[in-house]
mmCIF file of C-alpha atoms and ligand atoms in Angstrom:
data_model
loop_
_atom_site.group_PDB
_atom_site.id
_atom_site.type_symbol
_atom_site.label_atom_id
_atom_site.label_comp_id
_atom_site.label_asym_id
_atom_site.label_seq_id
_atom_site.Cartn_x
_atom_site.Cartn_y
_atom_site.Cartn_z
ATOM 1 C CA MET A 234 -22.702 -7.217 32.312
ATOM 2 C CA ALA A 235 -24.952 -8.818 29.808
ATOM 3 C CA HIS A 236 -26.438 -6.664 27.255
ATOM 4 C CA ASN A 237 -29.489 -7.290 24.685
ATOM 5 C CA SER A 238 -29.042 -7.229 21.073
ATOM 6 C CA SER A 239 -30.591 -3.911 20.465
ATOM 7 C CA MET A 240 -27.252 -2.534 22.233
ATOM 8 C CA ASP A 241 -25.320 -4.373 19.604
ATOM 9 C CA LYS A 242 -25.123 -1.067 17.758
ATOM 10 C CA PHE A 243 -23.577 0.651 20.479
ATOM 11 C CA VAL A 244 -21.232 -1.276 21.102
ATOM 12 C CA SER A 245 -20.143 -2.730 17.838
ATOM 13 C CA SER A 246 -16.485 -1.007 16.701
ATOM 14 C CA ILE A 247 -18.129 0.407 13.127
ATOM 15 C CA GLY A 248 -17.761 3.862 13.668
ATOM 16 C CA ILE A 249 -15.158 4.849 15.939
ATOM 17 C CA THR A 250 -12.020 7.099 14.796
ATOM 18 C CA LEU A 251 -8.548 5.692 13.165
ATOM 19 C CA ASP A 252 -6.867 6.686 16.676
ATOM 20 C CA ARG A 253 -9.109 5.022 18.754
ATOM 21 C CA PHE A 254 -9.019 2.238 17.206
ATOM 22 C CA ILE A 255 -5.323 2.285 16.832
ATOM 23 C CA THR A 256 -5.419 2.861 20.650
ATOM 24 C CA GLN A 257 -7.314 -0.140 21.530
ATOM 25 C CA LYS A 258 -5.360 -2.538 19.133
ATOM 26 C CA GLN A 259 -2.265 -1.725 21.033
ATOM 27 C CA ALA A 260 -3.588 -4.270 23.801
ATOM 28 C CA ASP A 261 -2.924 -6.956 21.362
ATOM 29 C CA PHE A 262 0.727 -7.220 21.856
ATOM 30 C CA SER A 263 1.445 -7.166 25.265
ATOM 31 C CA SER A 264 5.082 -5.602 25.051
ATOM 32 C CA ALA A 265 3.888 -2.527 22.985
ATOM 33 C CA ARG A 266 4.790 0.696 24.545
ATOM 34 C CA GLY A 267 2.729 3.029 21.947
ATOM 35 C CA GLU A 268 5.643 3.743 19.208
ATOM 36 C CA LEU A 269 4.006 2.008 16.593
ATOM 37 C CA SER A 270 0.692 3.538 17.651
ATOM 38 C CA GLN A 271 2.064 6.798 17.299
ATOM 39 C CA LEU A 272 3.562 6.333 13.674
ATOM 40 C CA LEU A 273 0.239 5.187 12.575
ATOM 41 C CA ARG A 274 -1.474 7.964 13.790
ATOM 42 C CA ASP A 275 1.513 10.321 12.175
ATOM 43 C CA ILE A 276 0.696 8.776 8.670
ATOM 44 C CA GLY A 277 -3.030 9.041 9.412
ATOM 45 C CA LEU A 278 -2.489 12.886 10.033
ATOM 46 C CA ALA A 279 -0.037 12.753 6.394
ATOM 47 C CA ALA A 280 -3.205 11.351 4.494
ATOM 48 C CA LYS A 281 -5.371 13.989 5.783
ATOM 49 C CA VAL A 282 -3.474 16.679 4.226
ATOM 50 C CA ILE A 283 -2.471 14.938 1.099
ATOM 51 C CA ASN A 284 -6.290 14.469 0.832
ATOM 52 C CA LYS A 285 -6.775 18.155 1.662
ATOM 53 C CA GLU A 286 -4.069 18.974 -1.487
ATOM 54 C CA ILE A 287 -4.934 16.595 -3.725
ATOM 55 C CA MET A 288 -8.962 17.909 -3.334
ATOM 56 C CA ARG A 289 -7.760 21.534 -4.407
ATOM 57 C CA SER A 290 -5.264 20.200 -6.605
ATOM 58 C CA GLY A 291 -6.745 21.901 -9.582
ATOM 59 C CA LEU A 292 -7.606 24.729 -8.158
ATOM 60 C CA ILE A 293 -3.661 25.998 -7.017
ATOM 61 C CA GLY A 294 -2.209 24.183 -9.969
ATOM 62 C CA ILE A 295 0.009 21.157 -8.691
ATOM 63 C CA GLU A 296 -1.679 18.726 -10.869
ATOM 64 C CA GLY A 297 0.681 19.259 -13.626
ATOM 65 C CA PRO A 298 4.663 17.812 -13.695
ATOM 66 C CA ALA A 299 7.230 19.073 -11.916
ATOM 67 C CA GLY A 300 9.982 18.859 -14.552
ATOM 68 C CA ASP A 301 12.090 16.971 -12.519
ATOM 69 C CA LYS A 302 12.628 13.239 -12.863
ATOM 70 C CA ASN A 303 12.569 10.691 -10.235
ATOM 71 C CA VAL A 304 15.111 8.197 -9.488
ATOM 72 C CA GLN A 305 13.759 5.896 -12.121
ATOM 73 C CA GLY A 306 13.832 8.413 -14.752
ATOM 74 C CA GLU A 307 10.326 8.839 -14.649
ATOM 75 C CA GLU A 308 8.567 12.357 -14.415
ATOM 76 C CA GLN A 309 7.698 13.530 -10.923
ATOM 77 C CA GLN A 310 4.652 15.063 -10.686
ATOM 78 C CA LYS A 311 4.384 18.219 -8.442
ATOM 79 C CA LEU A 312 2.198 15.857 -5.846
ATOM 80 C CA ASP A 313 4.125 13.656 -6.108
ATOM 81 C CA VAL A 314 7.171 16.208 -4.768
ATOM 82 C CA VAL A 315 4.674 17.341 -2.149
ATOM 83 C CA ALA A 316 3.438 14.137 -0.787
ATOM 84 C CA ASN A 317 6.789 12.933 -0.506
ATOM 85 C CA ILE A 318 7.224 15.934 1.679
ATOM 86 C CA ARG A 319 4.880 15.798 3.602
ATOM 87 C CA TYR A 320 5.003 12.037 4.915
ATOM 88 C CA ILE A 321 8.761 12.714 4.964
ATOM 89 C CA ARG A 322 8.018 15.412 7.496
ATOM 90 C CA ALA A 323 5.057 13.983 9.579
ATOM 91 C CA LEU A 324 7.346 10.831 10.163
ATOM 92 C CA THR A 325 10.526 12.580 10.859
ATOM 93 C CA ARG A 326 8.837 14.938 13.213
ATOM 94 C CA GLY A 327 7.009 11.932 14.335
ATOM 95 C CA GLY A 328 9.981 10.699 16.293
ATOM 96 C CA GLU A 329 9.172 7.241 15.971
ATOM 97 C CA VAL A 330 11.131 6.324 12.674
ATOM 98 C CA CYS A 331 14.826 6.226 12.367
ATOM 99 C CA ALA A 332 14.663 5.991 8.555
ATOM 100 C CA ILE A 333 12.675 6.001 5.479
ATOM 101 C CA VAL A 334 12.974 4.480 2.159
ATOM 102 C CA SER A 335 10.703 6.468 -0.177
ATOM 103 C CA GLU A 336 10.185 5.809 -4.048
ATOM 104 C CA GLU A 337 10.880 9.203 -5.101
ATOM 105 C CA GLU A 338 14.352 9.264 -3.381
ATOM 106 C CA GLU A 339 17.327 7.583 -4.661
ATOM 107 C CA ASP A 340 18.463 6.698 -0.726
ATOM 108 C CA MET A 341 17.598 6.071 2.573
ATOM 109 C CA ILE A 342 17.008 8.869 4.250
ATOM 110 C CA ASP A 343 18.287 9.081 8.084
ATOM 111 C CA THR A 344 15.760 10.902 9.978
ATOM 112 C CA GLY A 345 18.329 11.557 12.887
ATOM 113 C CA ASN A 346 16.199 9.929 15.489
ATOM 114 C CA HIS A 347 18.148 7.356 16.311
ATOM 115 C CA ASN A 348 16.225 6.201 19.097
ATOM 116 C CA ALA A 349 13.548 5.229 17.353
ATOM 117 C CA LYS A 350 13.041 1.608 16.387
ATOM 118 C CA TYR A 351 11.054 1.634 13.379
ATOM 119 C CA VAL A 352 11.613 2.142 9.274
ATOM 120 C CA VAL A 353 9.140 2.917 7.002
ATOM 121 C CA ALA A 354 9.476 2.003 3.266
ATOM 122 C CA MET A 355 6.651 3.927 1.091
ATOM 123 C CA ASP A 356 5.404 4.855 -2.184
ATOM 124 C CA PRO A 357 3.815 8.648 -1.160
ATOM 125 C CA LEU A 358 1.769 8.733 -4.108
ATOM 126 C CA ASP A 359 1.636 5.887 -6.517
ATOM 127 C CA GLY A 360 -0.520 6.136 -9.747
ATOM 128 C CA SER A 361 0.614 9.554 -10.213
ATOM 129 C CA SER A 362 -0.172 9.652 -13.608
ATOM 130 C CA ASN A 363 -3.673 9.617 -12.909
ATOM 131 C CA ILE A 364 -3.721 13.015 -10.681
ATOM 132 C CA ASP A 365 -4.599 15.497 -13.806
ATOM 133 C CA VAL A 366 -7.285 13.564 -14.993
ATOM 134 C CA ASN A 367 -9.253 13.310 -11.654
ATOM 135 C CA MET A 368 -8.784 9.494 -11.193
ATOM 136 C CA PRO A 369 -7.914 7.421 -7.819
ATOM 137 C CA VAL A 370 -4.242 7.951 -6.508
ATOM 138 C CA GLY A 371 -2.885 6.307 -3.251
ATOM 139 C CA THR A 372 -0.112 5.998 -0.698
ATOM 140 C CA ILE A 373 1.492 2.640 0.465
ATOM 141 C CA PHE A 374 3.306 2.014 2.962
ATOM 142 C CA SER A 375 5.278 -0.528 5.085
ATOM 143 C CA VAL A 376 6.763 -0.848 8.585
ATOM 144 C CA TYR A 377 9.910 -2.889 9.699
ATOM 145 C CA LYS A 378 11.825 -3.177 12.868
ATOM 146 C CA ARG A 379 15.328 -1.763 12.417
ATOM 147 C CA VAL A 380 17.821 -4.631 12.595
ATOM 148 C CA THR A 381 20.733 -2.269 13.994
ATOM 149 C CA PRO A 382 21.081 -0.876 17.829
ATOM 150 C CA VAL A 383 18.920 1.349 18.773
ATOM 151 C CA GLY A 384 20.777 4.825 19.545
ATOM 152 C CA THR A 385 23.049 4.369 16.477
ATOM 153 C CA ALA A 386 22.576 5.750 12.578
ATOM 154 C CA PRO A 387 20.126 3.033 10.701
ATOM 155 C CA THR A 388 21.992 1.257 7.852
ATOM 156 C CA LEU A 389 21.065 -0.244 4.475
ATOM 157 C CA GLU A 390 20.477 -3.643 6.583
ATOM 158 C CA ASP A 391 17.576 -2.093 8.516
ATOM 159 C CA ALA A 392 15.619 -1.232 5.459
ATOM 160 C CA LEU A 393 16.503 -4.323 2.646
ATOM 161 C CA GLN A 394 14.470 -6.577 4.908
ATOM 162 C CA LYS A 395 12.165 -9.352 3.673
ATOM 163 C CA GLY A 396 8.366 -8.573 3.442
ATOM 164 C CA SER A 397 7.606 -11.258 6.037
ATOM 165 C CA GLU A 398 9.630 -9.030 8.684
ATOM 166 C CA GLN A 399 6.964 -6.102 8.408
ATOM 167 C CA VAL A 400 5.083 -5.317 11.477
ATOM 168 C CA ALA A 401 2.441 -3.077 9.586
ATOM 169 C CA ALA A 402 1.580 -1.998 6.352
ATOM 170 C CA GLY A 403 -1.236 0.006 4.659
ATOM 171 C CA TYR A 404 -2.672 2.144 1.875
ATOM 172 C CA VAL A 405 -4.420 5.329 1.417
ATOM 173 C CA ILE A 406 -6.630 6.034 -1.766
ATOM 174 C CA TYR A 407 -7.255 9.390 -2.628
ATOM 175 C CA GLY A 408 -10.411 8.460 -4.440
ATOM 176 C CA SER A 409 -14.249 9.205 -4.600
ATOM 177 C CA SER A 410 -13.976 8.524 -0.847
ATOM 178 C CA ASN A 411 -10.508 8.870 0.862
ATOM 179 C CA ILE A 412 -10.087 4.994 2.448
ATOM 180 C CA LEU A 413 -7.078 4.255 4.633
ATOM 181 C CA VAL A 414 -6.506 0.460 5.146
ATOM 182 C CA TYR A 415 -4.047 -1.005 7.603
ATOM 183 C CA THR A 416 -2.557 -4.196 9.170
ATOM 184 C CA THR A 417 -0.323 -5.010 11.868
ATOM 185 C CA GLY A 418 -0.683 -8.857 11.418
ATOM 186 C CA LYS A 419 -3.967 -9.496 12.970
ATOM 187 C CA GLY A 420 -6.436 -8.916 10.308
ATOM 188 C CA VAL A 421 -6.820 -6.303 8.120
ATOM 189 C CA ASN A 422 -9.582 -3.316 8.854
ATOM 190 C CA GLY A 423 -10.344 0.144 6.710
ATOM 191 C CA PHE A 424 -11.321 3.764 7.635
ATOM 192 C CA THR A 425 -13.139 5.869 5.557
ATOM 193 C CA TYR A 426 -12.528 9.720 5.624
ATOM 194 C CA ASP A 427 -15.544 11.586 7.057
ATOM 195 C CA HIS A 428 -14.767 15.231 5.733
ATOM 196 C CA SER A 429 -17.327 16.659 7.968
ATOM 197 C CA ILE A 430 -15.560 16.088 11.395
ATOM 198 C CA GLY A 431 -11.951 15.396 9.800
ATOM 199 C CA GLU A 432 -11.511 11.987 11.217
ATOM 200 C CA PHE A 433 -10.821 8.631 9.377
ATOM 201 C CA ILE A 434 -13.958 6.369 10.364
ATOM 202 C CA LEU A 435 -13.606 2.673 10.913
ATOM 203 C CA SER A 436 -15.926 1.107 8.420
ATOM 204 C CA HIS A 437 -14.316 -2.268 6.945
ATOM 205 C CA THR A 438 -13.816 -4.393 9.610
ATOM 206 C CA HIS A 439 -11.936 -7.699 9.479
ATOM 207 C CA ILE A 440 -11.679 -7.495 5.755
ATOM 208 C CA ASP A 441 -11.402 -10.679 4.083
ATOM 209 C CA THR A 442 -11.058 -11.492 0.431
ATOM 210 C CA PRO A 443 -13.193 -13.849 -1.345
ATOM 211 C CA ALA A 444 -11.436 -16.987 -2.460
ATOM 212 C CA ASP A 445 -12.105 -16.844 -5.848
ATOM 213 C CA GLY A 446 -13.373 -13.559 -7.968
ATOM 214 C CA ASN A 447 -14.274 -12.761 -11.891
ATOM 215 C CA ILE A 448 -12.191 -9.667 -12.233
ATOM 216 C CA PHE A 449 -8.575 -10.055 -13.742
ATOM 217 C CA SER A 450 -6.638 -6.618 -13.399
ATOM 218 C CA TYR A 451 -3.949 -6.806 -16.043
ATOM 219 C CA ASN A 452 -2.517 -4.014 -19.071
ATOM 220 C CA GLU A 453 -3.222 -5.535 -22.048
ATOM 221 C CA GLY A 454 -1.350 -3.403 -23.790
ATOM 222 C CA ASN A 455 1.515 -5.381 -22.953
ATOM 223 C CA ILE A 456 0.352 -8.674 -23.890
ATOM 224 C CA GLU A 457 2.720 -8.942 -26.865
ATOM 225 C CA ASP A 458 5.609 -8.607 -24.616
ATOM 226 C CA CYS A 459 4.419 -11.210 -21.990
ATOM 227 C CA ASP A 460 5.451 -14.549 -21.429
ATOM 228 C CA GLU A 461 3.351 -17.946 -22.347
ATOM 229 C CA GLN A 462 1.857 -18.515 -18.546
ATOM 230 C CA ILE A 463 0.189 -14.811 -19.331
ATOM 231 C CA LYS A 464 -0.802 -14.984 -22.472
ATOM 232 C CA LYS A 465 -2.556 -18.744 -21.514
ATOM 233 C CA TYR A 466 -4.041 -16.755 -18.267
ATOM 234 C CA VAL A 467 -5.545 -14.131 -19.742
ATOM 235 C CA ALA A 468 -6.866 -16.098 -23.034
ATOM 236 C CA HIS A 469 -8.554 -18.457 -19.630
ATOM 237 C CA CYS A 470 -10.184 -15.292 -18.261
ATOM 238 C CA ARG A 471 -11.617 -14.371 -21.913
ATOM 239 C CA SER A 472 -13.133 -18.013 -22.280
ATOM 240 C CA LYS A 473 -14.609 -17.658 -18.953
ATOM 241 C CA LYS A 474 -15.773 -14.268 -19.868
ATOM 242 C CA MET A 475 -14.356 -12.504 -16.761
ATOM 243 C CA THR A 476 -14.535 -8.742 -16.194
ATOM 244 C CA ALA A 477 -11.149 -7.173 -17.012
ATOM 245 C CA ARG A 478 -10.713 -3.829 -14.711
ATOM 246 C CA TYR A 479 -7.436 -1.708 -14.894
ATOM 247 C CA VAL A 480 -7.873 1.397 -13.333
ATOM 248 C CA GLY A 481 -3.717 2.315 -13.402
ATOM 249 C CA SER A 482 -3.646 3.245 -9.845
ATOM 250 C CA LEU A 483 -2.426 -0.158 -8.414
ATOM 251 C CA VAL A 484 -4.703 0.931 -4.994
ATOM 252 C CA ALA A 485 -7.468 1.202 -6.447
ATOM 253 C CA ASP A 486 -7.288 -1.917 -8.837
ATOM 254 C CA PHE A 487 -6.108 -3.488 -5.416
ATOM 255 C CA HIS A 488 -8.704 -2.400 -3.059
ATOM 256 C CA ARG A 489 -11.476 -3.263 -5.398
ATOM 257 C CA ASN A 490 -10.095 -6.818 -6.022
ATOM 258 C CA MET A 491 -9.688 -7.656 -2.220
ATOM 259 C CA LEU A 492 -13.105 -6.594 -1.490
ATOM 260 C CA LYS A 493 -14.713 -8.311 -4.394
ATOM 261 C CA GLY A 494 -12.727 -10.925 -5.848
ATOM 262 C CA GLY A 495 -9.933 -10.618 -8.350
ATOM 263 C CA ILE A 496 -6.849 -10.761 -9.423
ATOM 264 C CA PHE A 497 -3.828 -7.937 -10.478
ATOM 265 C CA PHE A 498 -0.754 -8.993 -12.494
ATOM 266 C CA TYR A 499 1.943 -6.978 -13.618
ATOM 267 C CA THR A 500 4.838 -9.036 -14.749
ATOM 268 C CA GLY A 501 7.857 -8.672 -17.324
ATOM 269 C CA THR A 502 7.942 -6.778 -20.167
ATOM 270 C CA LYS A 503 10.336 -6.020 -22.542
ATOM 271 C CA LYS A 504 11.204 -2.753 -21.196
ATOM 272 C CA ASN A 505 11.016 -3.831 -17.916
ATOM 273 C CA PRO A 506 12.027 -7.518 -17.340
ATOM 274 C CA THR A 507 11.339 -7.906 -14.269
ATOM 275 C CA GLY A 508 7.835 -5.937 -14.151
ATOM 276 C CA LYS A 509 7.393 -2.409 -13.121
ATOM 277 C CA LEU A 510 6.532 -2.306 -9.528
ATOM 278 C CA ARG A 511 8.750 -1.973 -6.243
ATOM 279 C CA ILE A 512 8.876 -4.438 -3.744
ATOM 280 C CA MET A 513 9.913 -2.068 -1.395
ATOM 281 C CA HIS A 514 7.948 0.617 -1.935
ATOM 282 C CA GLU A 515 4.380 -1.245 -3.307
ATOM 283 C CA CYS A 516 4.331 -4.984 -3.332
ATOM 284 C CA ASN A 517 5.819 -6.153 0.199
ATOM 285 C CA SER A 518 2.970 -3.874 1.775
ATOM 286 C CA LEU A 519 0.328 -5.271 -0.513
ATOM 287 C CA ALA A 520 1.538 -8.782 -0.171
ATOM 288 C CA PHE A 521 1.467 -8.436 3.680
ATOM 289 C CA ILE A 522 -2.117 -6.965 3.455
ATOM 290 C CA ILE A 523 -3.989 -9.380 0.737
ATOM 291 C CA GLU A 524 -2.177 -12.279 2.740
ATOM 292 C CA GLN A 525 -4.014 -10.839 6.273
ATOM 293 C CA ALA A 526 -7.253 -11.199 3.969
ATOM 294 C CA GLY A 527 -6.741 -14.534 3.077
ATOM 295 C CA GLY A 528 -5.035 -14.146 -0.718
ATOM 296 C CA LYS A 529 -1.940 -14.771 -1.880
ATOM 297 C CA ALA A 530 0.927 -12.751 -3.623
ATOM 298 C CA THR A 531 3.697 -14.171 -5.836
ATOM 299 C CA ASP A 532 5.993 -13.538 -8.159
ATOM 300 C CA GLY A 533 5.354 -16.584 -9.855
ATOM 301 C CA THR A 534 8.003 -18.434 -8.204
ATOM 302 C CA GLN A 535 7.939 -17.610 -4.672
ATOM 303 C CA ARG A 536 5.918 -15.902 -1.980
ATOM 304 C CA ILE A 537 6.413 -11.857 -2.131
ATOM 305 C CA LEU A 538 7.158 -11.840 1.435
ATOM 306 C CA ASP A 539 9.761 -14.149 1.052
ATOM 307 C CA ILE A 540 12.379 -12.376 -1.237
ATOM 308 C CA GLN A 541 15.476 -10.560 0.341
ATOM 309 C CA PRO A 542 15.546 -7.369 -1.423
ATOM 310 C CA THR A 543 18.692 -6.620 -2.560
ATOM 311 C CA SER A 544 18.445 -2.759 -3.570
ATOM 312 C CA LEU A 545 16.308 -0.268 -2.460
ATOM 313 C CA HIS A 546 14.311 0.387 -6.122
ATOM 314 C CA GLN A 547 14.109 -3.194 -6.788
ATOM 315 C CA ARG A 548 11.416 -4.412 -9.090
ATOM 316 C CA VAL A 549 9.547 -7.606 -8.682
ATOM 317 C CA PRO A 550 6.865 -9.052 -10.737
ATOM 318 C CA LEU A 551 3.702 -9.254 -8.650
ATOM 319 C CA ILE A 552 0.351 -11.921 -9.066
ATOM 320 C CA ILE A 553 -1.520 -10.610 -6.158
ATOM 321 C CA GLY A 554 -5.354 -11.520 -5.304
ATOM 322 C CA SER A 555 -7.751 -14.393 -4.429
ATOM 323 C CA PRO A 556 -6.063 -17.340 -3.871
ATOM 324 C CA LYS A 557 -7.794 -19.603 -6.127
ATOM 325 C CA MET A 558 -7.141 -16.920 -9.088
ATOM 326 C CA VAL A 559 -3.642 -16.773 -8.234
ATOM 327 C CA ASP A 560 -3.469 -20.361 -8.333
ATOM 328 C CA ALA A 561 -4.954 -20.787 -11.780
ATOM 329 C CA LEU A 562 -2.706 -18.615 -13.678
ATOM 330 C CA LEU A 563 0.464 -20.306 -11.536
ATOM 331 C CA SER A 564 -1.194 -23.099 -12.787
ATOM 332 C CA CYS A 565 -1.060 -22.113 -16.263
HETATM 333 P P1 LIG B 299 4.000 4.885 -10.259
HETATM 334 O O1 LIG B 299 4.398 4.631 -8.765
HETATM 335 O O2 LIG B 299 5.111 5.713 -10.828
HETATM 336 O O3 LIG B 299 2.799 6.026 -10.041
HETATM 337 O O4 LIG B 299 3.934 3.493 -11.246
HETATM 338 C C1 LIG B 299 3.032 2.592 -10.473
HETATM 339 C C2 LIG B 299 1.819 2.477 -11.201
HETATM 340 C C3 LIG B 299 0.721 1.577 -10.323
HETATM 341 O O5 LIG B 299 -0.239 1.990 -9.662
HETATM 342 C C4 LIG B 299 -0.079 0.703 -11.707
HETATM 343 O O6 LIG B 299 -0.481 -0.181 -11.266
HETATM 344 C C5 LIG B 299 1.152 0.825 -12.612
HETATM 345 O O7 LIG B 299 2.027 2.027 -12.522
HETATM 346 C C6 LIG B 299 0.301 0.920 -14.021
HETATM 347 O O8 LIG B 299 1.366 0.812 -14.914
HETATM 348 P P2 LIG B 299 1.506 0.809 -16.538
HETATM 349 O O9 LIG B 299 0.677 2.335 -16.895
HETATM 350 O O10 LIG B 299 2.526 0.361 -16.973
HETATM 351 O O11 LIG B 299 0.121 -0.018 -16.616
HETATM 352 MG MG1 LIG B 300 4.375 3.915 -7.399
#
């Protein structure tokens, strides 16, 4: 039935809930049986719970350090621990995930759901050093199909897959507003949390990153330690009077740059010769998303999504953002 233009505002998908959107999008995959949709809903639910905890963290005293170190020797914040537990619980109970790889856990977790066909890699709370000062933090996740047969116990082979094998990826920002962005390989969409009704609502459809931009995100405190290419590129950014923006929460820096046009890079330093960020928990997800939005992600020599991970907590250099800016850095 034809509709006139005044009806557009009623048929636009802006404003529908995350759950409904996921259900509608399932139709893009003819063989889909709803498991991935359920898994994404489970993540959406856990995101709401974490958001609630973060909003109250100052009141209930969970924003400080927990006293433990995680497997990388970094101090674990209490909220890191809380977020890790919440996501693992949501994904385990949800039943669609056979294995979870978390930044906060040394080993892969076998959820016991051996009939499930998906594996999730995640950083439950990224940028956690920002929690106690009210800066944005986030969750980053990647979803893979297992490679071992359904019905058997998952193995490391299921986890150590190239980023190009992801079937879905996304992140949540707990910041000035609470936003969930995800892709299943058919574009990138973002949902803003409406506290009054307790739902993520579609707010950013088909996100495309600008081909070029004016923002560079780099921890310039590392510049003495970095290689000539980075020094040259930073000098180039300064000479062009670009805008330096570095929150220190990857999701926040990434999200802003994707929407406005920009580049984020964290390459090798003396302390971390292959950079700080982890391929499984952080880089692959954002690389998949930026490519879906028309951008690029590389470690300086190859596409992030083509790297074969060899260990769960492997770190790689990350250069990610608007395609022309990534190319300009590589040509330095
Ligand atoms: P985390 O996973 O321990 O929170 O560390 C990752 C964070 C990123 O969010 C951010 O981009 C980066 O570390 C900042 O590191 P630095 O303080 O060295 O600039
Ligand atoms: Mg992290």
